Short mmCIF file of C-alpha atoms and ligand atoms in Angstrom, two decimals:
data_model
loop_
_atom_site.label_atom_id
_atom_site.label_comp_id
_atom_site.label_asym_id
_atom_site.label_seq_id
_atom_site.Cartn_x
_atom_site.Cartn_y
_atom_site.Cartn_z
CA UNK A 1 -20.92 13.58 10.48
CA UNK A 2 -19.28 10.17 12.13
CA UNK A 3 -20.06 7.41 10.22
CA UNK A 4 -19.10 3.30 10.81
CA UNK A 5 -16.91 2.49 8.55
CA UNK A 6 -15.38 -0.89 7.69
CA UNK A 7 -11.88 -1.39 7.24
CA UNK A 8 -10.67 -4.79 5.65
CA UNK A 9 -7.07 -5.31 5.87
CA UNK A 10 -7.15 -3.39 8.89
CA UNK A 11 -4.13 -5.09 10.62
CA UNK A 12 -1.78 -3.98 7.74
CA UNK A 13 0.67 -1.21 6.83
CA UNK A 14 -2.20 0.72 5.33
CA UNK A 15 -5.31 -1.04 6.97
CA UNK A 16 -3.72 -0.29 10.45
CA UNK A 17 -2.73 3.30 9.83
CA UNK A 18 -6.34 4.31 7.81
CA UNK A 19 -7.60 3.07 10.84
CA UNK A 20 -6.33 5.51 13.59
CA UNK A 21 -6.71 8.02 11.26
CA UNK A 22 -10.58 7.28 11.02
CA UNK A 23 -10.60 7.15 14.73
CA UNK A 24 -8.87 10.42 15.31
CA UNK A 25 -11.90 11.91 13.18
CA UNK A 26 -14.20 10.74 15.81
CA UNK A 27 -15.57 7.29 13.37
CA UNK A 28 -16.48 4.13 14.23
CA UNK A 29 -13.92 1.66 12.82
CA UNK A 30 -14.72 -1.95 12.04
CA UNK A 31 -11.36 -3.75 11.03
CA UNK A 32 -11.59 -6.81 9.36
CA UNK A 33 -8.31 -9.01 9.03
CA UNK A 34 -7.55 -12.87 8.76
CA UNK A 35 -3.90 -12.00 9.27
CA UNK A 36 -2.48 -13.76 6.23
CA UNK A 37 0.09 -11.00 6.00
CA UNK A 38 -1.56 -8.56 8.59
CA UNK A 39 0.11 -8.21 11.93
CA UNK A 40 -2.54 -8.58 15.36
CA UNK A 41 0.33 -5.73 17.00
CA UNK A 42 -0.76 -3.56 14.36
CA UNK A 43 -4.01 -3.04 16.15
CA UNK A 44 -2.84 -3.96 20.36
CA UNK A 45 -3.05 -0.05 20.96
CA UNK A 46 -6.74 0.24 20.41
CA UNK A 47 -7.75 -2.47 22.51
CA UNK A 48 -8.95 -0.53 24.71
CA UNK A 49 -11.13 2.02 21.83
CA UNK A 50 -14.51 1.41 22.77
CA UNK A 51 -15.02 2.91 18.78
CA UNK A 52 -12.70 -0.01 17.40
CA UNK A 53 -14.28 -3.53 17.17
CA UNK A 54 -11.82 -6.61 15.18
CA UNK A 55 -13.26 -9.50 13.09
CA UNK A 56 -10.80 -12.06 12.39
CA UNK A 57 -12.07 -12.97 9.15
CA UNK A 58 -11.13 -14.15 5.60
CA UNK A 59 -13.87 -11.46 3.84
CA UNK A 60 -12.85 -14.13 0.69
CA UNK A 61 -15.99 -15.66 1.99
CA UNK A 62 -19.39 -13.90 2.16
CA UNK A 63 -19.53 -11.96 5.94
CA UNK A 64 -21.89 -8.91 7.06
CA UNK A 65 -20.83 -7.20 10.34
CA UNK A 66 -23.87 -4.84 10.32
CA UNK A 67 -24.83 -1.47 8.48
CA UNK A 68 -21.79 0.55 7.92
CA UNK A 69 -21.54 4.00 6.31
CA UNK A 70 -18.57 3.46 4.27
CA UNK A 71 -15.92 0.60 2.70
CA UNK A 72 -12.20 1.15 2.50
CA UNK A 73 -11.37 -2.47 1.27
CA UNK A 74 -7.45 -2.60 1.72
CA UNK A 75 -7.18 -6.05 2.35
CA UNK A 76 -4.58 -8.04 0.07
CA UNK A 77 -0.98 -9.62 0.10
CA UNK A 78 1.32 -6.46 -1.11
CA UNK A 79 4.73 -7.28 -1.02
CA UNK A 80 6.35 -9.11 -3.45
CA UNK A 81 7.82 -12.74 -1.47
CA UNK A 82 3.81 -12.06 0.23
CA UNK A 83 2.16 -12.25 -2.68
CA UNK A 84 4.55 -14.66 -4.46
CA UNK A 85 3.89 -17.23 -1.31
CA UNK A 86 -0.22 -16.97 -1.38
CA UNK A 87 -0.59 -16.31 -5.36
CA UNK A 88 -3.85 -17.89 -5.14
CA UNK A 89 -5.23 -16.05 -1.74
CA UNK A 90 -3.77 -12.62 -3.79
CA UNK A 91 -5.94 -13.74 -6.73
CA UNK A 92 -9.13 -14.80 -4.48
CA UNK A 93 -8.81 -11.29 -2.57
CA UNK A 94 -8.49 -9.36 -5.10
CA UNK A 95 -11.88 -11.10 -6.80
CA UNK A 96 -14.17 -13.03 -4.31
CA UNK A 97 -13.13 -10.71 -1.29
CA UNK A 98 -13.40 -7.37 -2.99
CA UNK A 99 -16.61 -8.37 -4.59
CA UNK A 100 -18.28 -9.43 -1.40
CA UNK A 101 -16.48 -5.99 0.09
CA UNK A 102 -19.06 -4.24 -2.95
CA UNK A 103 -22.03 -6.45 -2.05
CA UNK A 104 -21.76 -4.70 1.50
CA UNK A 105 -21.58 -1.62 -0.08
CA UNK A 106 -24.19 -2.39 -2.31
CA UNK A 107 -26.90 -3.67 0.40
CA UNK A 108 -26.34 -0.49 3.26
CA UNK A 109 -25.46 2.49 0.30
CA UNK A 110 -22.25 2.98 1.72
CA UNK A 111 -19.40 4.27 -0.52
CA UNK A 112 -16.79 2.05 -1.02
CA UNK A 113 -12.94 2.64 -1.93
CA UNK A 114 -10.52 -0.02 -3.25
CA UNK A 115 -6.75 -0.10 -2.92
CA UNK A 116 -5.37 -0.46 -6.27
CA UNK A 117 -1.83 -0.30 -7.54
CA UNK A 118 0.91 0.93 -9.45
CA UNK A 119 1.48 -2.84 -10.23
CA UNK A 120 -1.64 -1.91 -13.03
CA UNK A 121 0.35 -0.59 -15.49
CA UNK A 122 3.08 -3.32 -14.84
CA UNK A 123 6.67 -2.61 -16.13
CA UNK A 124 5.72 0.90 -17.55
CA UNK A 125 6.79 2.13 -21.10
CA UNK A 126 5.16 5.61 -20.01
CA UNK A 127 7.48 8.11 -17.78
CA UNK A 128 5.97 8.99 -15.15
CA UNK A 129 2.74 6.93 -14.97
CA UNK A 130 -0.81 8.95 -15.91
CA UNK A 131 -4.07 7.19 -15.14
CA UNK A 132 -4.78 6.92 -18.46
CA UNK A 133 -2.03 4.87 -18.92
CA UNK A 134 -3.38 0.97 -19.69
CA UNK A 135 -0.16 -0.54 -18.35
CA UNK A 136 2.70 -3.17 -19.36
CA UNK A 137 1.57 -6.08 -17.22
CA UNK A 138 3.00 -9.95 -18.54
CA UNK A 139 -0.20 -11.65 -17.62
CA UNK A 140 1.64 -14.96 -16.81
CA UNK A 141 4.87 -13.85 -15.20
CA UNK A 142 5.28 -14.01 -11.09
CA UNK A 143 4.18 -10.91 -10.77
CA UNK A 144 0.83 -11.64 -12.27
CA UNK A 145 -0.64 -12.65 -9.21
CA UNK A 146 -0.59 -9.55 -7.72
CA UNK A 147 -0.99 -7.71 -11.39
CA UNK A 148 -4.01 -9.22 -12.65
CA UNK A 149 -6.04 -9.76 -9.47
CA UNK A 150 -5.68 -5.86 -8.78
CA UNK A 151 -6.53 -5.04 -12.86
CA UNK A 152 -9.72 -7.49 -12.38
CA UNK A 153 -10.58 -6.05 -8.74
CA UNK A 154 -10.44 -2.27 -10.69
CA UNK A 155 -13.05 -3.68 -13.61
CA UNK A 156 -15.47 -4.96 -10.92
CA UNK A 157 -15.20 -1.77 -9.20
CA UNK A 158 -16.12 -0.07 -12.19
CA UNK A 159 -18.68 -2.82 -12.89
CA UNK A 160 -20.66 -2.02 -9.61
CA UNK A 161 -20.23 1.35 -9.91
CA UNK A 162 -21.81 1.37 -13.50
CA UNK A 163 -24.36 -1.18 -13.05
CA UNK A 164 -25.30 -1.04 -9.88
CA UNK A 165 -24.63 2.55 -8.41
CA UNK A 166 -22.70 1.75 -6.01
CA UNK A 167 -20.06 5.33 -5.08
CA UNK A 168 -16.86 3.68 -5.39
CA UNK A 169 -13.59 5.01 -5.53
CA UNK A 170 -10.34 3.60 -7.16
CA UNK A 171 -6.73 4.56 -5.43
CA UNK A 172 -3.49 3.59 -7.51
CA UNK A 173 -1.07 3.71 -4.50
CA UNK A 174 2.88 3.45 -5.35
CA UNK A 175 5.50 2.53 -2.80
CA UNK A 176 4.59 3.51 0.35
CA UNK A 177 6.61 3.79 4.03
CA UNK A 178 6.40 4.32 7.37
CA UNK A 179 5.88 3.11 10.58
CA UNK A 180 4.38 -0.39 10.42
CA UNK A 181 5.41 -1.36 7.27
CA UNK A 182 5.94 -5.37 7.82
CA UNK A 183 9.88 -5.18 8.99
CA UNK A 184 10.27 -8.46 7.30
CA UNK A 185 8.13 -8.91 4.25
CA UNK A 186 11.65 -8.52 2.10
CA UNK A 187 10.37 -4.89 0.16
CA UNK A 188 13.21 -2.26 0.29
CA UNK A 189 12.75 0.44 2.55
CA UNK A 190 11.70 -2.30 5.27
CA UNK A 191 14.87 -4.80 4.16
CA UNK A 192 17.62 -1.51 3.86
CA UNK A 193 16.28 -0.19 7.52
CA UNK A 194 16.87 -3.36 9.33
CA UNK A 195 20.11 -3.97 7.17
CA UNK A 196 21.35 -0.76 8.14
CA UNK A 197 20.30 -0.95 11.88
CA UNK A 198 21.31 -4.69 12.06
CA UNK A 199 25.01 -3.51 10.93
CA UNK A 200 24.43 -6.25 7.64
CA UNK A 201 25.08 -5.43 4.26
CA UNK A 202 21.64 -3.98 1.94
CA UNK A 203 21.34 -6.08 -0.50
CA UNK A 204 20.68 -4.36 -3.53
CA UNK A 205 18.86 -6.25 -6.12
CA UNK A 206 20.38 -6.09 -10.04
CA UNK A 207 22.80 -2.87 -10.62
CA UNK A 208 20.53 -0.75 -7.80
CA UNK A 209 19.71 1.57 -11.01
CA UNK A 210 15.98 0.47 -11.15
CA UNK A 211 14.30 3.35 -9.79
CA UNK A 212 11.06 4.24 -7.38
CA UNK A 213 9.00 7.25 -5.87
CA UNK A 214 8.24 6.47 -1.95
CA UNK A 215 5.34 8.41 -0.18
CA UNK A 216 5.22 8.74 3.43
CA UNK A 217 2.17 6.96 4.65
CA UNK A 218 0.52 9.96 6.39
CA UNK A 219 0.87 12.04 3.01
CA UNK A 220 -0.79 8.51 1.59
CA UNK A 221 -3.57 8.32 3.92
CA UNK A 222 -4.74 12.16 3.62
CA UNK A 223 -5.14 11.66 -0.17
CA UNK A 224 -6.96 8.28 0.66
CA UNK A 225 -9.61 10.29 2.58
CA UNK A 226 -9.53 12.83 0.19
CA UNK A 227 -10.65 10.63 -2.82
CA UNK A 228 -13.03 8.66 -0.19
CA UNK A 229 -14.82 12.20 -0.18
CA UNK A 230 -14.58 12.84 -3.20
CA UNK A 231 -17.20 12.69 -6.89
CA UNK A 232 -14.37 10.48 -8.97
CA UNK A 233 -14.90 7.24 -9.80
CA UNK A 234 -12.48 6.65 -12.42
CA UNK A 235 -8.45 5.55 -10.92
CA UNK A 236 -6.17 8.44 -9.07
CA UNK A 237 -2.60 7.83 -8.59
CA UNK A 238 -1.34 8.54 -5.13
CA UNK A 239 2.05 8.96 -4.57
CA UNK A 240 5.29 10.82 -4.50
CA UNK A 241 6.51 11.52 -7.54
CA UNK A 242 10.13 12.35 -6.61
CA UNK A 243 11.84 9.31 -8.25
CA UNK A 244 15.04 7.57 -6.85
CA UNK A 245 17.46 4.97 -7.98
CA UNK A 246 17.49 1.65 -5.08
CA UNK A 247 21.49 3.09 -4.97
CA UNK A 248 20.02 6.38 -3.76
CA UNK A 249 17.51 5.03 -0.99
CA UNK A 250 20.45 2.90 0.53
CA UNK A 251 22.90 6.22 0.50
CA UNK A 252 19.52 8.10 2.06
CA UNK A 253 18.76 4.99 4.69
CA UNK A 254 22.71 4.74 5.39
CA UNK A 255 23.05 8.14 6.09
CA UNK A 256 19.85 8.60 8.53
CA UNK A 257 20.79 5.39 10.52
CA UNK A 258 24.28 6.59 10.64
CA UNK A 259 25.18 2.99 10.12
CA UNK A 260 28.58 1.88 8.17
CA UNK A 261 26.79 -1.12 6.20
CA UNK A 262 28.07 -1.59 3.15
CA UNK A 263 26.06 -2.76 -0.04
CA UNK A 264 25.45 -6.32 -1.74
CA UNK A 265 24.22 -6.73 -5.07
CA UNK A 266 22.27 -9.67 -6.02
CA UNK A 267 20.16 -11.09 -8.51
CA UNK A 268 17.59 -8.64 -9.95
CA UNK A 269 14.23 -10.51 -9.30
CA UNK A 270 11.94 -11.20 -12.49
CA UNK A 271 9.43 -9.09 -14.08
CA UNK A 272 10.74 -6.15 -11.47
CA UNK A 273 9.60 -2.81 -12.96
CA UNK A 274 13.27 -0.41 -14.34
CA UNK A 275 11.42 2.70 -13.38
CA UNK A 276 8.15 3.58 -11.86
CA UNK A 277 6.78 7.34 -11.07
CA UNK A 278 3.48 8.76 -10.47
CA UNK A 279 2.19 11.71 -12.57
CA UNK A 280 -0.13 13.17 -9.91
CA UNK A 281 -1.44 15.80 -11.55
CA UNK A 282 -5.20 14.32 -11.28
CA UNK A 283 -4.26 13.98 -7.44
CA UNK A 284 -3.34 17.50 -8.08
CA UNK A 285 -5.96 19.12 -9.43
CA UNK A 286 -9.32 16.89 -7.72
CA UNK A 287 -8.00 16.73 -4.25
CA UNK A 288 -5.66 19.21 -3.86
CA UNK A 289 -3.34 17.10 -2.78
CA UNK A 290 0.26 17.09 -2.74
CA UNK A 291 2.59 14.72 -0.49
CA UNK A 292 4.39 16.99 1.91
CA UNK A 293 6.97 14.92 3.65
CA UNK A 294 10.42 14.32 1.34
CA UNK A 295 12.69 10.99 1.59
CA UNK A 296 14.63 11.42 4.34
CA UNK A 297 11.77 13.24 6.70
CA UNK A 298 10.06 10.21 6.44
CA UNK A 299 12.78 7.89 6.72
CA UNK A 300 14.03 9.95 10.31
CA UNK A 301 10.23 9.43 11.13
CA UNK A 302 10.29 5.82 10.62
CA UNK A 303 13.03 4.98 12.54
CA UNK A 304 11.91 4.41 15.96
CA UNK A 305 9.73 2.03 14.50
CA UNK A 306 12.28 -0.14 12.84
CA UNK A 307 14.53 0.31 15.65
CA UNK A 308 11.74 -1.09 18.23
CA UNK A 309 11.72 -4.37 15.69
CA UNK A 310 15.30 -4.63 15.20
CA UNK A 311 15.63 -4.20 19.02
CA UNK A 312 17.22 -7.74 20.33
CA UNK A 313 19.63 -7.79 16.96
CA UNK A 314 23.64 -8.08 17.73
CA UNK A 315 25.25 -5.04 16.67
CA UNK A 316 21.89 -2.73 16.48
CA UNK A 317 23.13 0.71 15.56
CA UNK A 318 22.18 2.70 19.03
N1 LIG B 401 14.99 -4.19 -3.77
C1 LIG B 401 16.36 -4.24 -3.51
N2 LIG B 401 16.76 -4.83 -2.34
C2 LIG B 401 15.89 -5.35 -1.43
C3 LIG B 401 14.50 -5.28 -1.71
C4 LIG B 401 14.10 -4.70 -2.90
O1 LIG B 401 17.19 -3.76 -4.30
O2 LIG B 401 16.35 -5.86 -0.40
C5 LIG B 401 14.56 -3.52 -5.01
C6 LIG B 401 13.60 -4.36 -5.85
O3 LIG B 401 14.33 -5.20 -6.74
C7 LIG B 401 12.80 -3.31 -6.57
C8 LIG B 401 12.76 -2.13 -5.57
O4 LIG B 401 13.83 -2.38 -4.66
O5 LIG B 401 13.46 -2.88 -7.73
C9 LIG B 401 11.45 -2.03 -4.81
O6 LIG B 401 11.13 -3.29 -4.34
P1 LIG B 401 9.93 -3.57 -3.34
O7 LIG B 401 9.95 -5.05 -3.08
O8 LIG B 401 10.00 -2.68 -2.17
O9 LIG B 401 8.59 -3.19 -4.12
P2 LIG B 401 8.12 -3.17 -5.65
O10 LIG B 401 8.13 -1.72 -6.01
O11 LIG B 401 9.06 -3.97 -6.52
O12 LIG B 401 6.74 -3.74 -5.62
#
């Protein structure tokens, strides 16, 4: 069955991606974006899809853009300097936007799916991260922002599922990469590419020992449908959980650029989690799903796409 489905955040990373995914199945996509940190290029290629339709809209205030089927609500600041420069548009999103996302969903009996976060459980002190895990969040800290609007989005999720039926969906998603993952929004994979392509040094924040677990945004966006199809209402982590130091990802990025950049360290930022790791054993088990494309498969399949925006640098490793 095709369905029209309504995409917020559809000119981002994820937004942008879930979206020619959705197409591909043969849906109806309507993207919603007021390009706060979405990019319009995200989106050019479809310009053309008779299925596709764009609202340029802030969905922080109250919108309807007709009956849709279902809700992936993926709109939100997500890198650290992007939610650090619009704390209080991260904070509105994540409350006034998502809840007029579930008011849609609500009114037409669509389901509805949230992006949440790894940033939920904060600065863990539980290796690797289970859903049942309440977090390690400092509710006042930089971070918190981005922390606390995501924890209160998750509670009214759970509030409209409970009390008013709506079939809603929670997603925990940890680092992701890939294509279209802003080139300049400052988070690692997107800073180390360009470093390394640019011939600069990669600036490694604190002793590089902190560590992550990056998913491929393809292996992302299958367990995204998964759970959108799915009877669980309660969080899933998505993610990969093969964990790596920051010193690792460098010697992985160096290595599939080829390039000779050397490393800087520099202040480790505040608040900015030591180690963070899915345990995706409820991924697992419910969906069957299981990421399928390792570190440096994904990093080889991202590079034409950093390449493309590094393009007019001096020195760009050919
Ligand atoms: N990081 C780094 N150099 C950079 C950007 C980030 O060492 O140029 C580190 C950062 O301090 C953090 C990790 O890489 O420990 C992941 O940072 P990112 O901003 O990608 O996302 P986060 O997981 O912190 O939300």
């Amino acid at each position: 069955m095709t369905m029209r489905v309504l995409v917020t955040g559809a000119a981002g990373f994820l937004g942008s991606n879930l979206t020619d995914r959705l197409l591909g199945e043969g849906h109806t996509v309507v993207g919603v974006d007021n390009l706060a940190t979405g990019d319009a290029e995200n989106l050019a290629h479809l310009a053309t899809e008779a299925r596709f339709s764009f609202e340029n809209w802030d969905i922080c205030k109250p919108f309807d853009f007709g009956p849709v089927d279902y809700v992936f609500n993926m709109a939100s600041p997500a890198s650290p300097p992007g939610y650090l420069r619009l704390g209080i548009e991260t904070l509105r999103v994540g409350s006034a936007g998502t809840e007029n996302t579930l008011e849609i969903a609500a009114k037409y009996g669509a389901g509805h799916l949230h992006a949440s976060t790894s940033e939920c459980y904060g600065d863990p002190l539980q290796h690797p991260q289970k859903e049942t895990y309440w977090g390690h969040v400092n509710p006042v800290g930089p971070r918190s922002v981005y922390d606390e609007a995501k924890r209160y989005a998750e509670a009214l999720v759970m509030a409209y599922h409970r009390s008013r039926g709506v079939n809603t969906h929670l997603v925990r998603i940890f680092n992701t990469y890939g294509p279209r993952l802003h080139a300049s929004d400052g988070r690692v994979i997107s800073n180390f590419m360009m470093q390394a392509l640019r011939n600069e040094p990669l600036t490694v924040y604190g002793d590089g020992n902190q560590t992550r677990s990056f998913c491929y945004v393809d292996d992302l966006i299958e367990g995204i449908l998964r759970l959108s199809r799915s009877s669980e209402h309660l969080p899933v982590n998505l993610g990969n959980p093969n964990e790596f130091t920051i010193l690792e990802c460098a010697q992985a990025i160096l290595e599939v650029t080829g390039s000779k950049s050397e490393l800087r360290f520099e202040d480790l930022p505040e608040d900015d989690p030591t180690r963070r790791c899915p345990d995706i054993t409820k991924a697992r088990t419910l969906l069957g799903w299981e990421p399928q494309v390792q570190l440096k498969e994904g990093l080889r399949k991202s590079l034409e796409f950093f390449k493309s925006k590094a393009g007019d640098a001096e020195g760009l490793i050919a």
